[in-house]
Amino acid sequence: MEVQTRLQGLLLAALFAALTFVGAQIRLPMVPISFTLQVLFVLLSGNLLGSRLGGLSQLLYLFIGLAGLPVFAGGGGLGIILSPSFGYLCAFPVAAFVAGKNFPVARVEMNNNHHRGKILVSVLLRNCFAISVIYVIGATYLYFIQNLYWRVNFSLHQVLWFGILIFLPGDLLKAVLAALITERLTFKNHDKKLDFLNFFLYTIY
């Protein structure tokens, strides 16, 4: 039973690694970072799978890309390390872990109408904190890779604008959307419950 549970967890982690790849392909080219839907699936991986599996799914995504498969918005392979966007990719496992914090409690209490609003707000706040983690790690890497490696005169003002502010409205929208999706997939409404884990595992089996 324990082996089966671990296998199910790995399957779900692989699923969200694949979904993050799909999100990377839906992009709007911008300078120097592309706007994609990756962050939405990073947040959902933590919200729906929890810290451990959510973080694992993003580590898997990162390793697959570094191994050479073109799963990132900018392709794949070790060369992506020199990309301005690599810091954001490195932040994905940490962000998923943060977004999945207190996952078991949230799933239980989400099924209680009294706690529904409180847990929804809690998930949203965790998502916003997870996004801030992505910004801190990603923008820091962006500044140093541009100035120290590429020798581009990239000011802190440019980092703030091109690395954070230009993406902030869209990412906040993704945080809200991820929280709402999580609520819909885990909340018991009039004795009808769509449990994401059980629903997906039932589908594949």
mmCIF file of C-alpha atoms in Angstrom:
data_model
loop_
_atom_site.group_PDB
_atom_site.id
_atom_site.type_symbol
_atom_site.label_atom_id
_atom_site.label_comp_id
_atom_site.label_asym_id
_atom_site.label_seq_id
_atom_site.Cartn_x
_atom_site.Cartn_y
_atom_site.Cartn_z
ATOM 1 C CA MET A 1 0.000 0.000 0.000
ATOM 2 C CA GLU A 2 2.860 2.352 0.864
ATOM 3 C CA VAL A 3 4.591 1.552 -2.433
ATOM 4 C CA GLN A 4 1.360 2.268 -4.327
ATOM 5 C CA THR A 5 0.940 5.589 -2.527
ATOM 6 C CA ARG A 6 4.480 6.621 -3.395
ATOM 7 C CA LEU A 7 3.926 5.604 -7.008
ATOM 8 C CA GLN A 8 0.753 7.687 -7.130
ATOM 9 C CA GLY A 9 2.641 10.651 -5.717
ATOM 10 C CA LEU A 10 5.366 10.310 -8.339
ATOM 11 C CA LEU A 11 2.746 10.128 -11.090
ATOM 12 C CA LEU A 12 1.148 13.342 -9.861
ATOM 13 C CA ALA A 13 4.529 15.045 -9.608
ATOM 14 C CA ALA A 14 5.260 13.985 -13.192
ATOM 15 C CA LEU A 15 1.841 15.296 -14.266
ATOM 16 C CA PHE A 16 2.542 18.760 -12.894
ATOM 17 C CA ALA A 17 6.033 18.768 -14.369
ATOM 18 C CA ALA A 18 4.323 18.165 -17.726
ATOM 19 C CA LEU A 19 1.744 20.893 -17.046
ATOM 20 C CA THR A 20 4.521 23.351 -16.221
ATOM 21 C CA PHE A 21 6.092 22.470 -19.578
ATOM 22 C CA VAL A 22 2.764 23.200 -21.292
ATOM 23 C CA GLY A 23 2.613 26.527 -19.464
ATOM 24 C CA ALA A 24 6.080 27.390 -20.767
ATOM 25 C CA GLN A 25 4.896 26.988 -24.351
ATOM 26 C CA ILE A 26 2.063 29.487 -23.869
ATOM 27 C CA ARG A 27 4.180 32.615 -23.834
ATOM 28 C CA LEU A 28 4.363 36.243 -24.814
ATOM 29 C CA PRO A 29 7.958 37.226 -25.708
ATOM 30 C CA MET A 30 9.235 40.132 -23.633
ATOM 31 C CA VAL A 31 12.653 41.634 -22.921
ATOM 32 C CA PRO A 32 14.604 40.070 -21.300
ATOM 33 C CA ILE A 33 12.114 37.584 -19.756
ATOM 34 C CA SER A 34 9.165 35.893 -21.484
ATOM 35 C CA PHE A 35 5.659 36.016 -19.983
ATOM 36 C CA THR A 36 4.315 32.457 -19.608
ATOM 37 C CA LEU A 37 1.709 30.452 -17.690
ATOM 38 C CA GLN A 38 4.350 28.465 -15.819
ATOM 39 C CA VAL A 39 3.737 30.270 -12.541
ATOM 40 C CA LEU A 40 0.082 29.190 -12.540
ATOM 41 C CA PHE A 41 1.057 25.516 -12.629
ATOM 42 C CA VAL A 42 3.871 26.036 -10.127
ATOM 43 C CA LEU A 43 1.323 27.413 -7.650
ATOM 44 C CA LEU A 44 -1.204 24.683 -8.426
ATOM 45 C CA SER A 45 1.406 21.978 -7.930
ATOM 46 C CA GLY A 46 1.911 23.182 -4.370
ATOM 47 C CA ASN A 47 -1.760 23.981 -3.692
ATOM 48 C CA LEU A 48 -3.026 20.595 -4.887
ATOM 49 C CA LEU A 49 -0.128 18.235 -4.141
ATOM 50 C CA GLY A 50 1.364 19.786 -1.032
ATOM 51 C CA SER A 51 4.860 21.049 -0.298
ATOM 52 C CA ARG A 52 6.793 17.825 -0.829
ATOM 53 C CA LEU A 53 5.192 16.614 -4.045
ATOM 54 C CA GLY A 54 4.730 20.134 -5.387
ATOM 55 C CA GLY A 55 8.406 20.912 -4.892
ATOM 56 C CA LEU A 56 9.336 17.523 -6.351
ATOM 57 C CA SER A 57 7.299 18.192 -9.487
ATOM 58 C CA GLN A 58 9.191 21.425 -10.120
ATOM 59 C CA LEU A 59 12.562 19.835 -9.377
ATOM 60 C CA LEU A 60 11.680 17.173 -11.933
ATOM 61 C CA TYR A 61 10.757 19.862 -14.450
ATOM 62 C CA LEU A 62 14.035 21.683 -13.801
ATOM 63 C CA PHE A 63 16.196 18.552 -14.115
ATOM 64 C CA ILE A 64 14.456 17.433 -17.315
ATOM 65 C CA GLY A 65 15.169 20.813 -18.877
ATOM 66 C CA LEU A 66 18.796 20.879 -17.747
ATOM 67 C CA ALA A 67 19.208 17.358 -19.139
ATOM 68 C CA GLY A 68 18.540 18.759 -22.591
ATOM 69 C CA LEU A 69 14.837 18.419 -23.310
ATOM 70 C CA PRO A 70 13.371 21.725 -24.601
ATOM 71 C CA VAL A 71 10.817 22.135 -21.814
ATOM 72 C CA PHE A 72 11.706 25.717 -20.885
ATOM 73 C CA ALA A 73 10.410 28.800 -22.670
ATOM 74 C CA GLY A 74 13.974 29.359 -23.915
ATOM 75 C CA GLY A 75 14.692 25.738 -24.852
ATOM 76 C CA GLY A 76 16.680 23.280 -22.740
ATOM 77 C CA GLY A 77 20.163 22.095 -21.801
ATOM 78 C CA LEU A 78 22.861 23.426 -19.502
ATOM 79 C CA GLY A 79 23.173 26.554 -21.618
ATOM 80 C CA ILE A 80 19.954 27.828 -20.037
ATOM 81 C CA ILE A 81 22.000 28.502 -16.883
ATOM 82 C CA LEU A 82 23.372 31.591 -18.618
ATOM 83 C CA SER A 83 19.888 32.793 -19.507
ATOM 84 C CA PRO A 84 18.490 35.823 -17.629
ATOM 85 C CA SER A 85 15.412 33.752 -16.765
ATOM 86 C CA PHE A 86 17.249 30.839 -15.109
ATOM 87 C CA GLY A 87 16.918 32.325 -11.632
ATOM 88 C CA TYR A 88 13.142 32.255 -11.949
ATOM 89 C CA LEU A 89 13.268 28.592 -12.984
ATOM 90 C CA CYS A 90 15.451 27.769 -9.976
ATOM 91 C CA ALA A 91 12.868 29.425 -7.736
ATOM 92 C CA PHE A 92 10.011 27.210 -8.946
ATOM 93 C CA PRO A 93 10.658 24.268 -6.546
ATOM 94 C CA VAL A 94 10.913 26.643 -3.577
ATOM 95 C CA ALA A 95 7.763 28.492 -4.639
ATOM 96 C CA ALA A 96 5.809 25.245 -5.031
ATOM 97 C CA PHE A 97 6.966 24.170 -1.565
ATOM 98 C CA VAL A 98 5.790 27.469 -0.081
ATOM 99 C CA ALA A 99 2.453 27.316 -1.935
ATOM 100 C CA GLY A 100 1.824 23.843 -0.521
ATOM 101 C CA LYS A 101 2.543 24.661 3.109
ATOM 102 C CA ASN A 102 -0.091 23.368 5.600
ATOM 103 C CA PHE A 103 -1.552 21.341 2.730
ATOM 104 C CA PRO A 104 -3.176 18.516 4.810
ATOM 105 C CA VAL A 105 -4.931 20.945 7.169
ATOM 106 C CA ALA A 106 -6.176 23.046 4.280
ATOM 107 C CA ARG A 107 -7.649 20.042 2.486
ATOM 108 C CA VAL A 108 -9.547 18.897 5.577
ATOM 109 C CA GLU A 109 -10.829 22.329 6.577
ATOM 110 C CA MET A 110 -11.729 23.291 2.998
ATOM 111 C CA ASN A 111 -14.544 20.757 3.281
ATOM 112 C CA ASN A 112 -16.015 22.661 6.206
ATOM 113 C CA ASN A 113 -18.179 25.573 5.038
ATOM 114 C CA HIS A 114 -17.259 27.520 8.183
ATOM 115 C CA HIS A 115 -13.575 27.466 7.197
ATOM 116 C CA ARG A 116 -14.031 27.846 3.447
ATOM 117 C CA GLY A 117 -13.347 31.581 3.187
ATOM 118 C CA LYS A 118 -10.521 31.520 5.709
ATOM 119 C CA ILE A 119 -8.699 28.702 3.947
ATOM 120 C CA LEU A 120 -9.239 30.285 0.536
ATOM 121 C CA VAL A 121 -7.594 33.487 1.784
ATOM 122 C CA SER A 122 -4.808 31.428 3.361
ATOM 123 C CA VAL A 123 -4.108 29.678 0.049
ATOM 124 C CA LEU A 124 -4.108 33.023 -1.761
ATOM 125 C CA LEU A 125 -1.661 34.556 0.725
ATOM 126 C CA ARG A 126 0.665 31.563 0.392
ATOM 127 C CA ASN A 127 0.493 31.935 -3.378
ATOM 128 C CA CYS A 128 1.425 35.601 -3.137
ATOM 129 C CA PHE A 129 4.336 34.750 -0.859
ATOM 130 C CA ALA A 130 5.429 32.028 -3.287
ATOM 131 C CA ILE A 131 5.419 34.585 -6.108
ATOM 132 C CA SER A 132 7.532 36.943 -4.005
ATOM 133 C CA VAL A 133 10.043 34.102 -3.557
ATOM 134 C CA ILE A 134 10.218 33.704 -7.342
ATOM 135 C CA TYR A 135 10.797 37.441 -7.737
ATOM 136 C CA VAL A 136 13.542 37.654 -5.116
ATOM 137 C CA ILE A 137 15.527 34.702 -6.469
ATOM 138 C CA GLY A 138 14.818 35.451 -10.119
ATOM 139 C CA ALA A 139 15.501 39.191 -10.019
ATOM 140 C CA THR A 140 18.713 38.695 -8.031
ATOM 141 C CA TYR A 141 19.990 36.192 -10.592
ATOM 142 C CA LEU A 142 18.899 38.474 -13.429
ATOM 143 C CA TYR A 143 20.914 41.377 -12.028
ATOM 144 C CA PHE A 144 24.120 39.405 -11.521
ATOM 145 C CA ILE A 145 24.020 37.398 -14.756
ATOM 146 C CA GLN A 146 23.424 40.530 -16.809
ATOM 147 C CA ASN A 147 26.068 42.651 -15.107
ATOM 148 C CA LEU A 148 28.771 40.140 -14.182
ATOM 149 C CA TYR A 149 28.582 37.612 -17.017
ATOM 150 C CA TRP A 150 27.016 39.356 -19.996
ATOM 151 C CA ARG A 151 28.596 42.681 -19.012
ATOM 152 C CA VAL A 152 25.362 44.509 -19.722
ATOM 153 C CA ASN A 153 24.819 47.692 -17.744
ATOM 154 C CA PHE A 154 21.582 46.508 -16.140
ATOM 155 C CA SER A 155 20.522 48.853 -13.351
ATOM 156 C CA LEU A 156 18.468 47.992 -10.287
ATOM 157 C CA HIS A 157 15.684 50.110 -11.742
ATOM 158 C CA GLN A 158 15.682 47.957 -14.887
ATOM 159 C CA VAL A 159 15.707 44.779 -12.808
ATOM 160 C CA LEU A 160 12.752 46.049 -10.801
ATOM 161 C CA TRP A 161 10.797 46.906 -13.950
ATOM 162 C CA PHE A 162 11.736 44.082 -16.343
ATOM 163 C CA GLY A 163 12.167 41.426 -13.654
ATOM 164 C CA ILE A 164 9.227 42.139 -11.338
ATOM 165 C CA LEU A 165 6.796 44.982 -11.976
ATOM 166 C CA ILE A 166 5.991 44.139 -15.575
ATOM 167 C CA PHE A 167 4.865 40.648 -14.482
ATOM 168 C CA LEU A 168 3.208 41.567 -11.185
ATOM 169 C CA PRO A 169 -0.405 42.138 -12.379
ATOM 170 C CA GLY A 170 -0.465 38.891 -14.354
ATOM 171 C CA ASP A 171 1.142 36.880 -11.561
ATOM 172 C CA LEU A 172 -1.296 38.217 -8.970
ATOM 173 C CA LEU A 173 -4.107 37.139 -11.279
ATOM 174 C CA LYS A 174 -2.527 33.673 -11.478
ATOM 175 C CA ALA A 175 -2.340 33.557 -7.668
ATOM 176 C CA VAL A 176 -6.067 34.284 -7.422
ATOM 177 C CA LEU A 177 -6.904 31.818 -10.194
ATOM 178 C CA ALA A 178 -4.827 29.060 -8.590
ATOM 179 C CA ALA A 179 -6.540 29.641 -5.221
ATOM 180 C CA LEU A 180 -9.993 29.497 -6.825
ATOM 181 C CA ILE A 181 -9.145 26.334 -8.770
ATOM 182 C CA THR A 182 -7.821 24.758 -5.578
ATOM 183 C CA GLU A 183 -11.017 25.680 -3.747
ATOM 184 C CA ARG A 184 -13.198 24.217 -6.497
ATOM 185 C CA LEU A 185 -11.225 20.981 -6.656
ATOM 186 C CA THR A 186 -11.160 20.356 -2.912
ATOM 187 C CA PHE A 187 -14.300 21.937 -1.446
ATOM 188 C CA LYS A 188 -17.240 19.703 -0.598
ATOM 189 C CA ASN A 189 -20.427 21.368 -1.789
ATOM 190 C CA HIS A 190 -23.800 19.767 -1.039
ATOM 191 C CA ASP A 191 -22.264 16.316 -0.565
ATOM 192 C CA LYS A 192 -20.593 16.504 -3.999
ATOM 193 C CA LYS A 193 -16.852 16.521 -3.742
ATOM 194 C CA LEU A 194 -14.303 16.656 -6.527
ATOM 195 C CA ASP A 195 -11.108 15.508 -4.877
ATOM 196 C CA PHE A 196 -8.270 16.212 -7.298
ATOM 197 C CA LEU A 197 -6.025 13.382 -6.163
ATOM 198 C CA ASN A 198 -8.726 10.732 -6.096
ATOM 199 C CA PHE A 199 -10.315 11.988 -9.322
ATOM 200 C CA PHE A 200 -7.049 11.880 -11.241
ATOM 201 C CA LEU A 201 -5.973 8.515 -9.863
ATOM 202 C CA TYR A 202 -9.415 7.069 -10.614
ATOM 203 C CA THR A 203 -9.067 8.344 -14.184
ATOM 204 C CA ILE A 204 -5.652 6.797 -14.846
ATOM 205 C CA TYR A 205 -6.544 3.509 -13.209
#
